[in-house]
Every structure is written in C-alpha cells, then in structure tokens.
One Martini backbone bead per residue (centre of mass of N, CA, C, O) as a GRO file, in nm:
protein
  116
    1MET     BB    1   4.062  -0.921   2.374
    2VAL     BB    2   3.977  -0.800   2.686
    3VAL     BB    3   4.172  -0.951   2.874
    4HIS     BB    4   4.431  -0.784   2.757
    5VAL     BB    5   4.348  -0.493   2.856
    6LEU     BB    6   4.351  -0.612   3.130
    7SER     BB    7   4.484  -0.672   3.408
    8GLU     BB    8   4.512  -0.908   3.640
    9LEU     BB    9   4.458  -0.719   3.877
   10GLU     BB   10   4.195  -0.595   3.769
   11ILE     BB   11   4.039  -0.858   3.745
   12ASP     BB   12   4.061  -0.943   4.040
   13ARG     BB   13   3.920  -0.691   4.158
   14ILE     BB   14   3.650  -0.724   4.020
   15PHE     BB   15   3.578  -1.010   4.124
   16GLN     BB   16   3.608  -0.949   4.422
   17ALA     BB   17   3.400  -0.720   4.437
   18MET     BB   18   3.155  -0.902   4.302
   19ALA     BB   19   3.144  -1.148   4.522
   20ASP     BB   20   2.967  -0.950   4.692
   21ALA     BB   21   2.650  -0.860   4.780
   22THR     BB   22   2.696  -0.581   4.903
   23ARG     BB   23   2.864  -0.466   4.670
   24ARG     BB   24   2.652  -0.502   4.453
   25ASP     BB   25   2.450  -0.311   4.592
   26ILE     BB   26   2.623  -0.060   4.594
   27ILE     BB   27   2.642  -0.034   4.293
   28LYS     BB   28   2.343  -0.009   4.240
   29GLN     BB   29   2.296   0.245   4.413
   30ALA     BB   30   2.513   0.424   4.266
   31MET     BB   31   2.368   0.404   3.985
   32LEU     BB   32   2.098   0.537   4.063
   33ARG     BB   33   2.258   0.722   4.288
   34GLU     BB   34   2.398   0.944   4.458
   35GLN     BB   35   2.583   0.887   4.773
   36SER     BB   36   2.655   0.849   5.083
   37VAL     BB   37   2.808   0.652   5.303
   38SER     BB   38   2.602   0.697   5.526
   39ASP     BB   39   2.352   0.614   5.361
   40LEU     BB   40   2.449   0.332   5.296
   41ALA     BB   41   2.487   0.227   5.592
   42LYS     BB   42   2.173   0.224   5.658
   43ARG     BB   43   2.110  -0.043   5.474
   44TYR     BB   44   2.298  -0.201   5.676
   45ASP     BB   45   2.393  -0.475   5.902
   46MET     BB   46   2.644  -0.265   5.976
   47SER     BB   47   2.907  -0.096   5.999
   48PHE     BB   48   3.048   0.182   5.881
   49ALA     BB   49   3.332   0.057   5.844
   50ALA     BB   50   3.239  -0.180   5.666
   51VAL     BB   51   3.131  -0.007   5.436
   52GLN     BB   52   3.395   0.138   5.377
   53LYS     BB   53   3.543  -0.120   5.288
   54HIS     BB   54   3.363  -0.184   5.051
   55VAL     BB   55   3.412   0.082   4.902
   56ALA     BB   56   3.720   0.044   4.870
   57VAL     BB   57   3.707  -0.206   4.691
   58LEU     BB   58   3.542  -0.069   4.463
   59GLU     BB   59   3.748   0.156   4.408
   60ARG     BB   60   3.993  -0.026   4.331
   61ALA     BB   61   3.805  -0.145   4.085
   62SER     BB   62   3.646   0.107   3.952
   63LEU     BB   63   3.319   0.090   4.017
   64ILE     BB   64   3.377   0.342   4.190
   65THR     BB   65   3.339   0.675   4.321
   66LYS     BB   66   3.481   0.946   4.512
   67GLU     BB   67   3.349   1.246   4.678
   68ARG     BB   68   3.419   1.538   4.834
   69ARG     BB   69   3.165   1.700   5.057
   70GLY     BB   70   3.298   1.817   5.287
   71ARG     BB   71   3.217   1.564   5.518
   72GLU     BB   72   3.141   1.403   5.269
   73GLN     BB   73   3.109   1.092   5.090
   74ILE     BB   74   3.058   1.048   4.751
   75VAL     BB   75   2.890   0.805   4.558
   76HIS     BB   76   2.976   0.662   4.238
   77GLY     BB   77   2.916   0.527   3.957
   78ASN     BB   78   3.101   0.327   3.697
   79PRO     BB   79   3.004   0.254   3.388
   80GLU     BB   80   3.267   0.180   3.237
   81SER     BB   81   3.358  -0.046   3.429
   82LEU     BB   82   3.106  -0.218   3.389
   83ARG     BB   83   3.151  -0.259   3.087
   84ARG     BB   84   3.422  -0.402   3.115
   85ALA     BB   85   3.312  -0.637   3.281
   86ALA     BB   86   3.109  -0.732   3.070
   87ARG     BB   87   3.318  -0.786   2.845
   88LEU     BB   88   3.473  -0.995   3.001
   89LEU     BB   89   3.240  -1.197   3.031
   90GLU     BB   90   3.189  -1.224   2.725
   91ALA     BB   91   3.464  -1.346   2.662
   92TYR     BB   92   3.428  -1.598   2.837
   93GLU     BB   93   3.175  -1.696   2.696
   94GLY     BB   94   3.309  -1.740   2.420
   95ILE     BB   95   3.504  -1.957   2.511
   96TRP     BB   96   3.284  -2.161   2.608
   97ARG     BB   97   3.131  -2.184   2.340
   98GLN     BB   98   3.367  -2.305   2.183
   99ARG     BB   99   3.402  -2.556   2.359
  100VAL     BB  100   3.120  -2.669   2.319
  101GLY     BB  101   3.141  -2.692   2.012
  102ARG     BB  102   3.378  -2.893   2.013
  103ILE     BB  103   3.237  -3.113   2.169
  104GLY     BB  104   3.008  -3.151   1.968
  105ASP     BB  105   3.193  -3.237   1.733
  106ILE     BB  106   3.316  -3.484   1.867
  107LEU     BB  107   3.051  -3.634   1.922
  108SER     BB  108   2.948  -3.643   1.626
  109ASP     BB  109   3.195  -3.793   1.512
  110GLY     BB  110   3.157  -4.046   1.691
  111LEU     BB  111   2.870  -4.121   1.584
  112GLU     BB  112   2.942  -4.146   1.277
  113GLY     BB  113   3.161  -4.384   1.326
  114ALA     BB  114   2.939  -4.544   1.438
  115LYS     BB  115   2.811  -4.879   1.425
  116PRO     BB  116   2.511  -5.066   1.474
   0.00000   0.00000   0.00000
C-alpha cells in the first residue's frame, strides 16, 4: 500500500500543503506552465511575501520545484509528486470502501437473521 512508501512527515506535508485553496491554485498554475513567483503573486490579493510562503510550503511537500533564473525564481509543477498524492488518496479510498463493504455485510447478516 502506498501509505507505507511515504513517511508520515511526507504525508503530513502533502495534506497540509493541499489543505489551502491558494496553494491548490498555485499547483494548478504551475502544472499548466512554469512561471515566476512574481507572476504568481500578481494573481492573488496578498503580499508577495505571503505568496512566497505558500510556494515554500508546496516546495517542502515536493508538489512544486523552484529554479533560479537570474533574479527570478521559476516555479514548476511536480507531476510525480502529484501522482504519489493521488495514489495515497486512492489507497485511503480503498480502505474506506472495504469498511463500507464490511458494514454492508454486517447489516445484511443482521437482516437475514431477523424473522418478521
């Protein structure tokens, strides 16, 4: 299961990073095309420093990467990390589907045993 491939710290960082709408949008923008942190900052009603902090959270979670080009920091989406996050969520979905299936079995066993 994918959960064992990623450390608890990595899982926490991914979920923390993706818990914020601005960070999810930054990931989306970075996946569409590379762009500078300055260009990203123009999209949001917050300071440049605040956008830099969001980018740093995403970078720690390996959801994006930064590359220095001259004076600019260029942000790239990291598709492999997004695939790992998707596999992680799929693993959790599998766990919950199994639980729902067991609950369904318990309920149907209870109904079969009951006599009207």
